[in-house]
Amino acid sequence: MSDNLVHAVAGAGGGIISMALTYPLITISSRLQVQRSQGSSSEYTGNIDAFKKILKNEGISGLFSGLESALFGAALTNGVYYYFFEATKKHLATFSKRKTMNTVESLISGAIAGAMTSITTNPIWVINTRLTVKDPNSKAHGSTLEEFKQIVKNDGFLSLWQGIGPALILVLNPIIQYSLFEQIKNHIAKSRKLNSLDFFLLGALSKLAATSITYPYIVVKSRMQMRQSKDNSDLRYDSITDGFKKILSNEGIKGLYKGIESKLIQSVLTAALLFMSKEVLYKQARFALSLLTARNRRR
């Protein structure tokens, strides 16, 4: 097994762990992101109100709507990202005599890995978004496969890539996150060995910066991934620019930051848990691989 694949497996495992632990925050943030202000009693007025209403109307299971697709998406997203990030990093290292990446190399690695991840995993996040924010009063939440069939049947196969535009722009999020993480990590590593707490704090700090900067695109992407209205032009986003214009026109600047509180908490916790667990899983995977290799050599 190549080292790139070990990183991918460790990243996938870390993604599953962090996603499972923080998923209720994703549900709350996603529903607030796609909510249009209508003044109804069922409308969420904030993060706490959303939490209370979801519990009251749907129970605990409502906070975990679409978890199945999210876990698969987290594993796939982190696996693909880490594979291409490490592969690109090693390829760039062949042209450099340095042992650590500089800022430009981090940006290039992050851009390539992020673009490949967005293109590969966009369908699963379209499905997850629709499962997470589906009206609980209209129909019980279906499975990932059922939702996939409904999307293809009603909207066409290419609709699985709705929101790919802002998703590609959101490649900036992991670029900022991982570049900041790598640079601070390398700086600290010059003076001492990093421990699990260091990885937790660095993951949290880097993700806080990345999400704060790119959040408006997250809102536009979430709304574009929902089924687009064919009758009401105000509820249909034809492009990233169109989405920004309609949100600003109908909801003001605050519309671009709906659900940011829960998203920031979730993103920071997810990144911190991911980086910490990924390092642990990577070491365990390498150890298991060395044992397997040694056993094969003895045969």
Tab-separated table of N, CA and C in Angstrom, residues 140-222:
chain	number	residue	atom	x	y	z
A	140	ALA	N	-41.452	11.566	4.869
A	140	ALA	CA	-40.414	11.037	5.740
A	140	ALA	C	-39.090	11.023	4.991
A	141	HIS	N	-38.015	11.216	5.741
A	141	HIS	CA	-36.701	11.239	5.124
A	141	HIS	C	-36.388	9.886	4.497
A	142	GLY	N	-36.005	9.880	3.222
A	142	GLY	CA	-35.671	8.651	2.529
A	142	GLY	C	-34.209	8.314	2.701
A	143	SER	N	-33.808	7.228	2.056
A	143	SER	CA	-32.414	6.819	2.126
A	143	SER	C	-31.614	7.566	1.067
A	144	THR	N	-30.315	7.407	1.128
A	144	THR	CA	-29.437	8.030	0.138
A	144	THR	C	-29.764	7.541	-1.265
A	145	LEU	N	-29.965	6.250	-1.405
A	145	LEU	CA	-30.269	5.672	-2.716
A	145	LEU	C	-31.606	6.180	-3.248
A	146	GLU	N	-32.625	6.273	-2.367
A	146	GLU	CA	-33.941	6.762	-2.787
A	146	GLU	C	-33.857	8.212	-3.251
A	147	GLU	N	-33.106	9.011	-2.510
A	147	GLU	CA	-32.956	10.422	-2.879
A	147	GLU	C	-32.207	10.553	-4.202
A	148	PHE	N	-31.198	9.719	-4.393
A	148	PHE	CA	-30.451	9.718	-5.658
A	148	PHE	C	-31.384	9.436	-6.839
A	149	LYS	N	-32.238	8.420	-6.681
A	149	LYS	CA	-33.180	8.067	-7.741
A	149	LYS	C	-34.151	9.210	-8.025
A	150	GLN	N	-34.643	9.864	-6.966
A	150	GLN	CA	-35.586	10.967	-7.133
A	150	GLN	C	-34.946	12.154	-7.850
A	151	ILE	N	-33.702	12.463	-7.513
A	151	ILE	CA	-33.009	13.583	-8.151
A	151	ILE	C	-32.818	13.317	-9.638
A	152	VAL	N	-32.337	12.121	-9.969
A	152	VAL	CA	-32.102	11.765	-11.368
A	152	VAL	C	-33.416	11.746	-12.150
A	153	LYS	N	-34.480	11.205	-11.524
A	153	LYS	CA	-35.778	11.100	-12.184
A	153	LYS	C	-36.406	12.473	-12.417
A	154	ASN	N	-36.390	13.328	-11.412
A	154	ASN	CA	-37.092	14.614	-11.489
A	154	ASN	C	-36.265	15.732	-12.114
A	155	ASP	N	-34.961	15.725	-11.877
A	155	ASP	CA	-34.129	16.859	-12.296
A	155	ASP	C	-33.049	16.504	-13.309
A	156	GLY	N	-32.853	15.215	-13.554
A	156	GLY	CA	-31.813	14.813	-14.501
A	156	GLY	C	-30.485	14.503	-13.828
A	157	PHE	N	-29.673	13.697	-14.494
A	157	PHE	CA	-28.410	13.239	-13.920
A	157	PHE	C	-27.449	14.391	-13.637
A	158	LEU	N	-27.401	15.380	-14.518
A	158	LEU	CA	-26.462	16.487	-14.348
A	158	LEU	C	-26.794	17.364	-13.141
A	159	SER	N	-28.029	17.259	-12.632
A	159	SER	CA	-28.395	18.052	-11.455
A	159	SER	C	-27.604	17.627	-10.215
A	160	LEU	N	-26.972	16.464	-10.284
A	160	LEU	CA	-26.120	16.016	-9.182
A	160	LEU	C	-24.887	16.902	-9.038
A	161	TRP	N	-24.636	17.716	-10.060
A	161	TRP	CA	-23.507	18.653	-9.993
A	161	TRP	C	-23.992	20.091	-9.840
A	162	GLN	N	-25.235	20.269	-9.361
A	162	GLN	CA	-25.705	21.617	-9.048
A	162	GLN	C	-24.814	22.196	-7.946
A	163	GLY	N	-24.491	23.469	-8.097
A	163	GLY	CA	-23.651	24.126	-7.102
A	163	GLY	C	-22.170	23.855	-7.273
A	164	ILE	N	-21.778	23.234	-8.409
A	164	ILE	CA	-20.363	22.924	-8.610
A	164	ILE	C	-19.543	24.202	-8.754
A	165	GLY	N	-20.164	25.270	-9.264
A	165	GLY	CA	-19.450	26.544	-9.415
A	165	GLY	C	-18.939	27.064	-8.075
A	166	PRO	N	-19.854	27.342	-7.124
A	166	PRO	CA	-19.376	27.792	-5.810
A	166	PRO	C	-18.559	26.723	-5.092
A	167	ALA	N	-18.831	25.448	-5.383
A	167	ALA	CA	-18.048	24.378	-4.747
A	167	ALA	C	-16.587	24.463	-5.178
A	168	LEU	N	-16.349	24.776	-6.456
A	168	LEU	CA	-14.976	24.913	-6.938
A	168	LEU	C	-14.315	26.164	-6.350
A	169	ILE	N	-15.104	27.231	-6.206
A	169	ILE	CA	-14.558	28.437	-5.571
A	169	ILE	C	-14.224	28.144	-4.113
A	170	LEU	N	-15.047	27.284	-3.491
A	170	LEU	CA	-14.814	26.926	-2.096
A	170	LEU	C	-13.592	26.040	-1.909
A	171	VAL	N	-12.921	25.713	-3.024
A	171	VAL	CA	-11.606	25.069	-2.909
A	171	VAL	C	-10.682	25.971	-2.099
A	172	LEU	N	-10.983	27.274	-2.104
A	172	LEU	CA	-10.214	28.221	-1.298
A	172	LEU	C	-10.267	27.861	0.187
A	173	ASN	N	-11.390	27.258	0.613
A	173	ASN	CA	-11.534	26.931	2.034
A	173	ASN	C	-10.446	25.962	2.506
A	174	PRO	N	-10.338	24.766	1.891
A	174	PRO	CA	-9.261	23.882	2.331
A	174	PRO	C	-7.872	24.397	1.994
A	175	ILE	N	-7.751	25.226	0.925
A	175	ILE	CA	-6.446	25.803	0.609
A	175	ILE	C	-5.980	26.678	1.762
A	176	ILE	N	-6.872	27.562	2.209
A	176	ILE	CA	-6.546	28.430	3.344
A	176	ILE	C	-6.287	27.584	4.584
A	177	GLN	N	-7.188	26.620	4.814
A	177	GLN	CA	-7.099	25.777	6.001
A	177	GLN	C	-5.790	24.982	6.054
A	178	TYR	N	-5.527	24.216	5.006
A	178	TYR	CA	-4.369	23.332	5.032
A	178	TYR	C	-3.050	24.097	4.902
A	179	SER	N	-3.061	25.189	4.142
A	179	SER	CA	-1.839	25.985	4.014
A	179	SER	C	-1.473	26.614	5.349
A	180	LEU	N	-2.470	27.192	6.015
A	180	LEU	CA	-2.231	27.785	7.332
A	180	LEU	C	-1.782	26.717	8.325
A	181	PHE	N	-2.439	25.563	8.258
A	181	PHE	CA	-2.089	24.450	9.145
A	181	PHE	C	-0.639	24.007	8.926
A	182	GLU	N	-0.267	23.799	7.664
A	182	GLU	CA	1.076	23.318	7.337
A	182	GLU	C	2.146	24.316	7.754
A	183	GLN	N	1.906	25.593	7.503
A	183	GLN	CA	2.917	26.596	7.807
A	183	GLN	C	3.131	26.754	9.310
A	184	ILE	N	2.035	26.780	10.074
A	184	ILE	CA	2.174	26.892	11.532
A	184	ILE	C	2.801	25.619	12.100
A	185	LYS	N	2.377	24.470	11.562
A	185	LYS	CA	2.931	23.189	12.017
A	185	LYS	C	4.434	23.137	11.779
A	186	ASN	N	4.866	23.537	10.589
A	186	ASN	CA	6.286	23.522	10.262
A	186	ASN	C	7.078	24.476	11.151
A	187	HIS	N	6.460	25.611	11.469
A	187	HIS	CA	7.121	26.594	12.329
A	187	HIS	C	7.328	26.032	13.736
A	188	ILE	N	6.294	25.396	14.276
A	188	ILE	CA	6.394	24.821	15.624
A	188	ILE	C	7.356	23.634	15.636
A	189	ALA	N	7.317	22.841	14.546
A	189	ALA	CA	8.151	21.633	14.476
A	189	ALA	C	9.643	21.946	14.507
A	190	LYS	N	10.012	23.187	14.205
A	190	LYS	CA	11.426	23.570	14.245
A	190	LYS	C	11.967	23.596	15.670
A	191	SER	N	11.050	23.820	16.626
A	191	SER	CA	11.500	23.943	18.015
A	191	SER	C	11.131	22.758	18.896
A	192	ARG	N	10.075	22.024	18.525
A	192	ARG	CA	9.671	20.871	19.343
A	192	ARG	C	8.767	19.943	18.541
A	193	LYS	N	8.580	18.750	19.083
A	193	LYS	CA	7.707	17.767	18.452
A	193	LYS	C	6.253	18.067	18.792
A	194	LEU	N	5.379	18.005	17.792
A	194	LEU	CA	3.966	18.296	18.015
A	194	LEU	C	3.259	17.099	18.636
A	195	ASN	N	2.278	17.379	19.493
A	195	ASN	CA	1.472	16.325	20.112
A	195	ASN	C	0.030	16.420	19.628
A	196	SER	N	-0.838	15.557	20.146
A	196	SER	CA	-2.244	15.516	19.708
A	196	SER	C	-2.963	16.826	19.982
A	197	LEU	N	-2.662	17.473	21.106
A	197	LEU	CA	-3.294	18.756	21.431
A	197	LEU	C	-2.899	19.823	20.412
A	198	ASP	N	-1.639	19.799	19.985
A	198	ASP	CA	-1.190	20.758	18.968
A	198	ASP	C	-1.983	20.588	17.673
A	199	PHE	N	-2.154	19.346	17.241
A	199	PHE	CA	-2.915	19.086	16.014
A	199	PHE	C	-4.371	19.518	16.172
A	200	PHE	N	-4.942	19.314	17.356
A	200	PHE	CA	-6.327	19.727	17.631
A	200	PHE	C	-6.454	21.241	17.503
A	201	LEU	N	-5.547	21.984	18.158
A	201	LEU	CA	-5.620	23.442	18.168
A	201	LEU	C	-5.305	24.033	16.790
A	202	LEU	N	-4.331	23.455	16.102
A	202	LEU	CA	-3.981	23.952	14.765
A	202	LEU	C	-5.113	23.700	13.779
A	203	GLY	N	-5.751	22.540	13.901
A	203	GLY	CA	-6.898	22.241	13.040
A	203	GLY	C	-8.032	23.208	13.272
A	204	ALA	N	-8.294	23.528	14.538
A	204	ALA	CA	-9.371	24.449	14.897
A	204	ALA	C	-9.083	25.859	14.375
A	205	LEU	N	-7.880	26.338	14.591
A	205	LEU	CA	-7.507	27.692	14.176
A	205	LEU	C	-7.553	27.856	12.662
A	206	SER	N	-6.999	26.896	11.946
A	206	SER	CA	-6.957	26.997	10.485
A	206	SER	C	-8.351	26.935	9.873
A	207	LYS	N	-9.223	26.110	10.440
A	207	LYS	CA	-10.585	25.992	9.909
A	207	LYS	C	-11.421	27.217	10.247
A	208	LEU	N	-11.208	27.809	11.396
A	208	LEU	CA	-11.924	29.029	11.783
A	208	LEU	C	-11.651	30.137	10.774
A	209	ALA	N	-10.403	30.303	10.407
A	209	ALA	CA	-10.034	31.337	9.436
A	209	ALA	C	-10.640	31.048	8.064
A	210	ALA	N	-10.540	29.799	7.618
A	210	ALA	CA	-11.024	29.436	6.286
A	210	ALA	C	-12.536	29.597	6.153
A	211	THR	N	-13.286	29.115	7.145
A	211	THR	CA	-14.754	29.170	7.081
A	211	THR	C	-15.273	30.595	7.191
A	212	SER	N	-14.663	31.403	8.025
A	212	SER	CA	-15.085	32.799	8.185
A	212	SER	C	-14.967	33.560	6.872
A	213	ILE	N	-13.915	33.294	6.124
A	213	ILE	CA	-13.657	34.006	4.864
A	213	ILE	C	-14.589	33.542	3.749
A	214	THR	N	-14.882	32.246	3.691
A	214	THR	CA	-15.606	31.678	2.535
A	214	THR	C	-17.091	31.408	2.797
A	215	TYR	N	-17.611	31.750	3.961
A	215	TYR	CA	-18.974	31.346	4.318
A	215	TYR	C	-20.064	31.781	3.330
A	216	PRO	N	-20.057	33.011	2.791
A	216	PRO	CA	-21.122	33.380	1.842
A	216	PRO	C	-21.234	32.411	0.661
A	217	TYR	N	-20.130	31.872	0.193
A	217	TYR	CA	-20.171	30.903	-0.903
A	217	TYR	C	-20.782	29.578	-0.448
A	218	ILE	N	-20.624	29.250	0.832
A	218	ILE	CA	-21.230	28.035	1.371
A	218	ILE	C	-22.752	28.157	1.330
A	219	VAL	N	-23.260	29.343	1.676
A	219	VAL	CA	-24.708	29.585	1.643
A	219	VAL	C	-25.236	29.473	0.216
A	220	VAL	N	-24.568	30.128	-0.728
A	220	VAL	CA	-24.995	30.078	-2.134
A	220	VAL	C	-24.948	28.645	-2.654
A	221	LYS	N	-23.896	27.923	-2.324
A	221	LYS	CA	-23.770	26.525	-2.771
A	221	LYS	C	-24.911	25.674	-2.232
A	222	SER	N	-25.235	25.815	-0.952
A	222	SER	CA	-26.314	25.030	-0.350
A	222	SER	C	-27.638	25.290	-1.046
